[in-house]
GROMACS .gro file of C-alpha atoms in nm:
model
  373
    1MET     CA    1   2.754   6.834  -1.658
    2ALA     CA    2   2.727   6.623  -1.421
    3VAL     CA    3   2.870   6.784  -1.164
    4VAL     CA    4   2.481   6.960  -1.155
    5ASP     CA    5   2.367   6.665  -1.265
    6ILE     CA    6   2.168   6.723  -1.604
    7PRO     CA    7   2.261   6.609  -1.921
    8TYR     CA    8   2.477   6.867  -2.108
    9GLY     CA    9   2.778   7.038  -2.245
   10GLY     CA   10   3.093   6.979  -2.348
   11ALA     CA   11   3.406   7.073  -2.547
   12HIS     CA   12   3.495   7.440  -2.634
   13GLY     CA   13   3.544   7.548  -2.979
   14GLY     CA   14   3.580   7.901  -3.182
   15VAL     CA   15   3.724   8.144  -3.406
   16SER     CA   16   4.127   8.263  -3.253
   17VAL     CA   17   3.938   8.639  -3.366
   18ASP     CA   18   3.979   8.953  -3.157
   19PRO     CA   19   3.591   9.055  -3.230
   20SER     CA   20   3.641   9.386  -3.173
   21LYS     CA   21   3.840   9.487  -3.485
   22LEU     CA   22   3.599   9.374  -3.690
   23SER     CA   23   3.324   9.576  -3.850
   24LYS     CA   24   3.010   9.435  -3.774
   25SER     CA   25   2.911   9.277  -4.133
   26GLU     CA   26   3.283   9.132  -4.121
   27LEU     CA   27   3.175   8.955  -3.759
   28GLU     CA   28   2.851   8.805  -3.956
   29GLN     CA   29   3.047   8.667  -4.228
   30LEU     CA   30   3.361   8.499  -4.020
   31THR     CA   31   2.982   8.374  -3.797
   32ARG     CA   32   2.766   8.228  -4.070
   33GLN     CA   33   3.120   8.058  -4.258
   34TYR     CA   34   3.238   7.899  -3.959
   35ALA     CA   35   2.875   7.736  -3.882
   36ARG     CA   36   2.919   7.608  -4.229
   37GLU     CA   37   3.194   7.495  -4.253
   38LEU     CA   38   3.074   7.294  -3.837
   39THR     CA   39   2.731   7.177  -4.018
   40LYS     CA   40   2.907   7.041  -4.394
   41SER     CA   41   3.170   6.875  -4.200
   42GLY     CA   42   2.914   6.665  -3.898
   43PHE     CA   43   3.006   6.852  -3.632
   44MET     CA   44   2.729   7.075  -3.547
   45GLY     CA   45   2.378   7.012  -3.512
   46PRO     CA   46   2.087   6.949  -3.243
   47SER     CA   47   2.145   6.553  -3.170
   48ILE     CA   48   2.548   6.645  -3.220
   49ASP     CA   49   2.668   6.883  -3.095
   50VAL     CA   50   2.520   7.228  -2.970
   51ALA     CA   51   2.707   7.565  -2.992
   52GLY     CA   52   2.645   7.844  -2.625
   53PRO     CA   53   2.774   8.168  -2.596
   54ASP     CA   54   3.112   8.279  -2.479
   55ILE     CA   55   3.377   8.514  -2.510
   56GLY     CA   56   3.334   8.750  -2.792
   57THR     CA   57   2.982   8.664  -2.858
   58ASP     CA   58   2.630   8.729  -2.830
   59THR     CA   59   2.291   8.659  -2.879
   60THR     CA   60   2.334   8.779  -3.229
   61THR     CA   61   2.619   8.597  -3.314
   62MET     CA   62   2.441   8.291  -3.185
   63ALA     CA   63   2.099   8.393  -3.375
   64TRP     CA   64   2.346   8.405  -3.723
   65VAL     CA   65   2.486   8.021  -3.610
   66MET     CA   66   2.110   7.938  -3.588
   67ASP     CA   67   1.995   8.081  -3.880
   68GLU     CA   68   2.327   7.920  -4.116
   69TYR     CA   69   2.212   7.620  -3.985
   70SER     CA   70   1.827   7.619  -4.083
   71LYS     CA   71   1.918   7.684  -4.433
   72LEU     CA   72   2.163   7.365  -4.437
   73ALA     CA   73   1.910   7.176  -4.270
   74PRO     CA   74   1.584   7.327  -4.396
   75ASN     CA   75   1.382   6.983  -4.298
   76ASP     CA   76   1.522   6.965  -3.949
   77THR     CA   77   1.229   7.039  -3.674
   78GLU     CA   78   1.457   7.044  -3.383
   79GLY     CA   79   1.663   7.339  -3.550
   80LEU     CA   80   1.637   7.599  -3.292
   81ALA     CA   81   1.811   7.365  -3.035
   82VAL     CA   82   2.149   7.374  -3.269
   83VAL     CA   83   2.291   7.626  -3.051
   84THR     CA   84   2.191   7.837  -2.724
   85GLY     CA   85   2.220   8.213  -2.629
   86LYS     CA   86   1.964   8.373  -2.924
   87PRO     CA   87   1.761   8.635  -2.886
   88GLU     CA   88   1.435   8.551  -2.700
   89ALA     CA   89   1.249   8.624  -3.034
   90SER     CA   90   1.481   8.337  -3.214
   91GLY     CA   91   1.410   8.099  -2.931
   92GLY     CA   92   1.590   8.227  -2.609
   93ILE     CA   93   1.547   8.161  -2.315
   94ALA     CA   94   1.447   8.399  -2.046
   95GLY     CA   95   1.770   8.472  -1.783
   96ARG     CA   96   2.030   8.308  -2.065
   97VAL     CA   97   2.203   8.650  -2.028
   98GLU     CA   98   2.238   8.696  -1.715
   99ALA     CA   99   2.265   8.344  -1.625
  100THR     CA  100   2.648   8.271  -1.514
  101GLY     CA  101   2.685   8.556  -1.302
  102LEU     CA  102   2.290   8.451  -1.086
  103GLY     CA  103   2.438   8.069  -1.070
  104PHE     CA  104   2.814   8.209  -0.925
  105TYR     CA  105   2.533   8.392  -0.695
  106TYR     CA  106   2.337   8.175  -0.609
  107ALA     CA  107   2.681   7.894  -0.532
  108LEU     CA  108   2.847   8.161  -0.380
  109HIS     CA  109   2.552   8.193  -0.123
  110GLN     CA  110   2.488   7.818  -0.058
  111PHE     CA  111   2.897   7.780   0.000
  112LEU     CA  112   2.923   8.052   0.268
  113SER     CA  113   2.630   7.988   0.468
  114ASP     CA  114   2.849   7.635   0.577
  115LEU     CA  115   2.918   7.783   0.920
  116GLU     CA  116   3.238   7.501   0.958
  117LEU     CA  117   3.376   7.654   0.646
  118THR     CA  118   3.312   8.037   0.737
  119GLU     CA  119   3.437   7.990   1.107
  120THR     CA  120   3.779   7.840   1.002
  121LEU     CA  121   3.837   8.180   0.729
  122GLY     CA  122   3.713   8.461   0.980
  123LEU     CA  123   3.416   8.548   0.787
  124THR     CA  124   3.019   8.562   0.865
  125ASN     CA  125   2.814   8.258   0.753
  126ASN     CA  126   2.605   8.501   0.398
  127LEU     CA  127   2.725   8.721   0.167
  128ASP     CA  128   2.645   9.038   0.414
  129ASN     CA  129   2.950   9.266   0.380
  130LYS     CA  130   3.169   9.114   0.238
  131SER     CA  131   3.440   9.270   0.015
  132TYR     CA  132   3.513   9.159  -0.313
  133ILE     CA  133   3.784   9.200  -0.612
  134ILE     CA  134   3.667   9.105  -0.963
  135GLN     CA  135   3.929   9.039  -1.234
  136GLY     CA  136   3.684   9.111  -1.556
  137PHE     CA  137   3.391   9.250  -1.610
  138GLY     CA  138   3.262   9.138  -1.904
  139ASN     CA  139   2.924   8.977  -1.902
  140VAL     CA  140   2.990   8.733  -1.632
  141GLY     CA  141   3.194   9.010  -1.435
  142TYR     CA  142   2.917   9.236  -1.441
  143TYR     CA  143   2.679   9.051  -1.362
  144ILE     CA  144   2.887   8.876  -1.002
  145SER     CA  145   2.929   9.247  -0.883
  146LYS     CA  146   2.522   9.353  -0.988
  147PHE     CA  147   2.483   9.072  -0.778
  148VAL     CA  148   2.631   9.026  -0.495
  149THR     CA  149   2.587   9.460  -0.446
  150GLU     CA  150   2.212   9.460  -0.531
  151ASN     CA  151   2.077   9.130  -0.361
  152ALA     CA  152   2.325   9.097  -0.070
  153LYS     CA  153   2.472   9.408   0.167
  154GLY     CA  154   2.833   9.315  -0.056
  155LYS     CA  155   3.111   9.575  -0.130
  156VAL     CA  156   3.308   9.566  -0.434
  157VAL     CA  157   3.612   9.755  -0.388
  158GLY     CA  158   3.869   9.658  -0.751
  159ILE     CA  159   3.748   9.550  -1.044
  160LEU     CA  160   4.035   9.452  -1.314
  161GLU     CA  161   4.091   9.455  -1.687
  162LYS     CA  162   4.356   9.363  -1.915
  163ASP     CA  163   4.490   9.735  -1.957
  164GLY     CA  164   4.402   9.767  -1.553
  165GLY     CA  165   4.121   9.850  -1.341
  166THR     CA  166   4.020  10.077  -1.102
  167TYR     CA  167   3.986  10.078  -0.682
  168ASN     CA  168   3.807  10.219  -0.398
  169PRO     CA  169   3.849  10.110  -0.083
  170ASP     CA  170   3.484  10.222   0.025
  171GLY     CA  171   3.288  10.042  -0.280
  172LEU     CA  172   3.292  10.120  -0.652
  173ASP     CA  173   2.971  10.177  -0.793
  174ILE     CA  174   2.864   9.958  -0.991
  175LYS     CA  175   2.565  10.116  -1.261
  176ALA     CA  176   2.809  10.405  -1.306
  177LEU     CA  177   3.045  10.184  -1.377
  178LYS     CA  178   2.910   9.988  -1.647
  179LYS     CA  179   2.829  10.360  -1.763
  180HIS     CA  180   3.174  10.466  -1.797
  181PHE     CA  181   3.327  10.109  -1.956
  182ASP     CA  182   3.030  10.058  -2.208
  183ARG     CA  183   3.113  10.477  -2.292
  184HIS     CA  184   3.502  10.463  -2.330
  185HIS     CA  185   3.621  10.038  -2.366
  186THR     CA  186   3.747  10.082  -1.990
  187LEU     CA  187   3.736  10.114  -1.679
  188LYS     CA  188   4.105  10.337  -1.625
  189GLY     CA  189   3.925  10.677  -1.570
  190PHE     CA  190   3.653  10.594  -1.383
  191ASP     CA  191   3.592  10.882  -1.167
  192GLY     CA  192   3.449  10.676  -0.841
  193GLY     CA  193   3.767  10.504  -0.824
  194ASP     CA  194   4.116  10.558  -0.845
  195THR     CA  195   4.322  10.448  -1.151
  196TYR     CA  196   4.564  10.178  -1.176
  197SER     CA  197   4.753  10.047  -1.497
  198TYR     CA  198   4.919   9.734  -1.405
  199ALA     CA  199   4.645   9.488  -1.254
  200GLU     CA  200   4.886   9.278  -0.994
  201GLU     CA  201   4.820   9.639  -0.814
  202ILE     CA  202   4.496   9.596  -0.749
  203LEU     CA  203   4.513   9.188  -0.677
  204ALA     CA  204   4.781   9.295  -0.352
  205LYS     CA  205   4.493   9.457  -0.157
  206GLU     CA  206   4.282   9.297   0.117
  207CYS     CA  207   3.929   9.144   0.077
  208ASP     CA  208   3.740   8.882   0.132
  209ILE     CA  209   3.661   8.681  -0.214
  210LEU     CA  210   3.899   8.727  -0.498
  211VAL     CA  211   3.705   8.623  -0.861
  212PRO     CA  212   3.838   8.556  -1.120
  213ALA     CA  213   3.599   8.616  -1.395
  214ALA     CA  214   3.859   8.641  -1.715
  215VAL     CA  215   4.064   8.369  -1.837
  216GLU     CA  216   4.211   8.046  -1.822
  217ARG     CA  217   4.554   8.101  -1.569
  218THR     CA  218   4.526   8.421  -1.406
  219ILE     CA  219   4.632   8.333  -1.043
  220ASN     CA  220   4.971   8.157  -1.082
  221SER     CA  221   5.302   8.111  -0.976
  222GLU     CA  222   5.403   8.466  -1.064
  223ASN     CA  223   5.154   8.696  -0.896
  224MET     CA  224   4.951   8.438  -0.651
  225HIS     CA  225   5.205   8.522  -0.370
  226LEU     CA  226   5.002   8.896  -0.391
  227LEU     CA  227   4.616   8.743  -0.277
  228LYS     CA  228   4.542   8.864   0.049
  229CYS     CA  229   4.172   8.725   0.003
  230LYS     CA  230   4.056   8.409   0.216
  231ILE     CA  231   3.823   8.283  -0.145
  232VAL     CA  232   3.915   8.262  -0.439
  233ALA     CA  233   3.523   8.163  -0.626
  234GLU     CA  234   3.636   8.052  -0.955
  235ALA     CA  235   3.388   8.233  -1.251
  236ALA     CA  236   3.640   8.193  -1.547
  237ASN     CA  237   3.756   7.872  -1.686
  238MET     CA  238   4.059   7.733  -1.543
  239PRO     CA  239   4.186   8.071  -1.372
  240VAL     CA  240   4.407   7.899  -1.145
  241THR     CA  241   4.693   7.702  -1.240
  242LEU     CA  242   4.759   7.387  -1.049
  243LYS     CA  243   5.058   7.557  -0.849
  244ALA     CA  244   4.899   7.870  -0.786
  245GLU     CA  245   4.629   7.619  -0.556
  246GLU     CA  246   4.885   7.425  -0.413
  247TYR     CA  247   5.018   7.720  -0.337
  248LEU     CA  248   4.678   7.891  -0.222
  249ASN     CA  249   4.522   7.547  -0.022
  250ASN     CA  250   4.848   7.585   0.210
  251ARG     CA  251   4.843   7.935   0.321
  252GLY     CA  252   4.460   7.843   0.435
  253VAL     CA  253   4.274   7.978   0.081
  254ALA     CA  254   3.890   7.801   0.003
  255ILE     CA  255   3.893   7.772  -0.336
  256LEU     CA  256   3.546   7.729  -0.513
  257PRO     CA  257   3.610   7.532  -0.816
  258ASP     CA  258   3.523   7.637  -1.154
  259ILE     CA  259   3.352   7.347  -1.300
  260LEU     CA  260   3.006   7.426  -0.987
  261MET     CA  261   3.106   7.799  -0.982
  262ASN     CA  262   3.050   7.893  -1.339
  263SER     CA  263   2.772   7.625  -1.427
  264GLY     CA  264   2.446   7.875  -1.417
  265GLY     CA  265   2.557   7.980  -1.793
  266VAL     CA  266   2.532   7.572  -1.927
  267ILE     CA  267   2.240   7.498  -1.713
  268THR     CA  268   1.991   7.776  -1.824
  269SER     CA  269   2.123   7.658  -2.177
  270TYR     CA  270   1.990   7.318  -2.054
  271PHE     CA  271   1.679   7.494  -2.061
  272GLU     CA  272   1.658   7.660  -2.368
  273TYR     CA  273   1.777   7.348  -2.532
  274VAL     CA  274   1.517   7.171  -2.367
  275LYS     CA  275   1.283   7.458  -2.485
  276ASN     CA  276   1.333   7.438  -2.831
  277ILE     CA  277   1.292   7.085  -2.864
  278GLY     CA  278   0.981   7.086  -2.690
  279HIS     CA  279   0.864   7.417  -2.868
  280ILE     CA  280   0.747   7.572  -2.546
  281SER     CA  281   0.830   7.796  -2.329
  282PRO     CA  282   0.871   7.641  -1.949
  283GLY     CA  283   0.566   7.818  -1.754
  284LYS     CA  284   0.315   7.828  -2.081
  285LEU     CA  285   0.097   7.440  -1.976
  286THR     CA  286   0.067   7.605  -1.648
  287LYS     CA  287   0.024   7.924  -1.643
  288ARG     CA  288  -0.404   7.930  -1.719
  289TRP     CA  289  -0.390   7.673  -1.417
  290GLU     CA  290  -0.218   7.837  -1.202
  291MET     CA  291  -0.374   8.185  -1.186
  292ARG     CA  292  -0.716   7.983  -1.148
  293SER     CA  293  -0.552   7.787  -0.844
  294ASN     CA  294  -0.455   8.106  -0.674
  295GLU     CA  295  -0.805   8.228  -0.706
  296ALA     CA  296  -0.928   7.920  -0.510
  297ILE     CA  297  -0.700   7.959  -0.246
  298LEU     CA  298  -0.753   8.329  -0.221
  299LYS     CA  299  -1.151   8.242  -0.202
  300PHE     CA  300  -1.073   7.941   0.076
  301ILE     CA  301  -0.878   8.181   0.280
  302ALA     CA  302  -1.146   8.453   0.302
  303GLY     CA  303  -1.469   8.223   0.317
  304LEU     CA  304  -1.309   8.118   0.644
  305LEU     CA  305  -1.218   8.521   0.771
  306ASP     CA  306  -1.497   8.555   0.621
  307VAL     CA  307  -1.427   8.835   0.452
  308GLU     CA  308  -1.442   8.969   0.076
  309LEU     CA  309  -1.088   8.993  -0.104
  310THR     CA  310  -1.037   9.169  -0.373
  311HIS     CA  311  -0.801   9.111  -0.618
  312GLY     CA  312  -0.664   9.184  -0.962
  313GLU     CA  313  -0.528   8.948  -1.207
  314LEU     CA  314  -0.319   8.738  -0.993
  315HIS     CA  315   0.074   8.685  -1.018
  316VAL     CA  316   0.160   8.341  -1.150
  317ALA     CA  317   0.571   8.255  -1.233
  318SER     CA  318   0.656   8.383  -1.522
  319ASP     CA  319   0.937   8.227  -1.767
  320LEU     CA  320   1.255   8.437  -1.589
  321ASP     CA  321   1.081   8.332  -1.281
  322ILE     CA  322   1.023   7.915  -1.321
  323VAL     CA  323   1.431   7.976  -1.573
  324ASN     CA  324   1.503   8.095  -1.201
  325ASN     CA  325   1.451   7.943  -0.970
  326ALA     CA  326   1.532   7.601  -1.111
  327LEU     CA  327   1.824   7.747  -1.231
  328GLU     CA  328   1.891   7.841  -0.815
  329ASP     CA  329   1.733   7.481  -0.694
  330LEU     CA  330   2.039   7.276  -0.914
  331MET     CA  331   2.314   7.529  -0.801
  332THR     CA  332   2.203   7.503  -0.432
  333THR     CA  333   2.161   7.084  -0.452
  334SER     CA  334   2.498   7.056  -0.681
  335VAL     CA  335   2.690   7.306  -0.349
  336LYS     CA  336   2.531   7.070  -0.090
  337SER     CA  337   2.639   6.744  -0.227
  338THR     CA  338   2.985   6.877  -0.331
  339GLN     CA  339   2.998   7.040   0.108
  340LYS     CA  340   2.867   6.674   0.157
  341THR     CA  341   3.143   6.472  -0.014
  342ALA     CA  342   3.394   6.708   0.027
  343SER     CA  343   3.329   6.688   0.443
  344ARG     CA  344   3.290   6.299   0.393
  345PHE     CA  345   3.618   6.234   0.180
  346ALA     CA  346   3.841   6.492   0.331
  347ILE     CA  347   3.887   6.636   0.063
  348ASN     CA  348   3.943   7.004  -0.104
  349TYR     CA  349   3.573   7.139  -0.274
  350ARG     CA  350   3.748   7.110  -0.604
  351ASP     CA  351   3.844   6.710  -0.587
  352ALA     CA  352   3.479   6.657  -0.416
  353ALA     CA  353   3.291   6.771  -0.696
  354TYR     CA  354   3.499   6.615  -0.972
  355LEU     CA  355   3.427   6.286  -0.749
  356ASN     CA  356   3.049   6.356  -0.747
  357ALA     CA  357   3.085   6.401  -1.174
  358VAL     CA  358   3.250   6.121  -1.208
  359ASN     CA  359   3.012   5.870  -0.984
  360ARG     CA  360   2.709   5.980  -1.188
  361ILE     CA  361   2.879   5.948  -1.490
  362TYR     CA  362   2.957   5.590  -1.352
  363GLU     CA  363   2.616   5.518  -1.275
  364ASN     CA  364   2.478   5.636  -1.574
  365LEU     CA  365   2.737   5.329  -1.787
  366ARG     CA  366   2.743   5.068  -1.556
  367TYR     CA  367   2.496   4.948  -1.709
  368SER     CA  368   2.563   4.981  -2.004
  369SER     CA  369   2.720   4.856  -2.326
  370TYR     CA  370   3.025   5.109  -2.335
  371TYR     CA  371   3.065   4.967  -1.981
  372ALA     CA  372   3.061   4.676  -1.997
  373ALA     CA  373   3.256   4.672  -2.287
   0.00000   0.00000   0.00000
């Protein structure tokens, strides 16, 4: 994932099936067979190709893949690292489930801190009081909705799914909507918003930021003229077609590219991979040292003030704290680099992100035999 400067990331693969139409037993059999075929064909392994979660999978699915690999490679001491997105009890890492949505939130925060961008768009340079329409209410869409409403003073006015959506100009109650969606498997009928049967009806509503968080090519030549947003922030992979992007750019709509905005999941998968390869969790080595260091600082301050400061067990960073802070640092640094490149060469953010990524690959390979050849 050169765009965020980590040695990880790659292609996509999977099985063309609707998991909702399979029983749990059928899904497990299919998943395990897929893992067996990949492993026996030499296409999967900790140092070959590491599988990660995507549409239609969850932590249980990934645990099945890891377990099946371990049966075929019982002597691989790094076998846990063959797949990411596992349950924590099976070698997963804290924060992986929400990582794509949280990484998106960190990236959006940094983009909107750019005064030049926000002034051009007629927005304030922060996340507060922005209105959103989210396309897709799966894992990524849900967590983005949660973070922009709970961590910032954002307002999600509309959410779309494949069978329709719900809209409320005063803002949707995300917690209540999540309960409704989990219970009924649809956004339709939610009493906290108006139900729409066609996605285009909600896409045509005004908002500051449109977030495609579903599948590819959902913003295209057929609906691009309907959009009334100032920013399209891509949370799905390739959700905007080339023709739609050209049209939106000409209208002055800023597009925040998928290659950067949705990389939080891959980043945290890398953290999980490193944990599995090293056989140790992020905070295990430093927890006790950090606690004693904090106690020493507290005692020093107490001595300067000539008072006695009482304390219980001081808080030290948990694995989740470490993962989320590292994620924030990588996302923020990568967005800053993209902003700098875009400004330097007067190019859009997508081109800037790719330019940075390709340049990092070049710098890595320039002294290798690959480049010499």
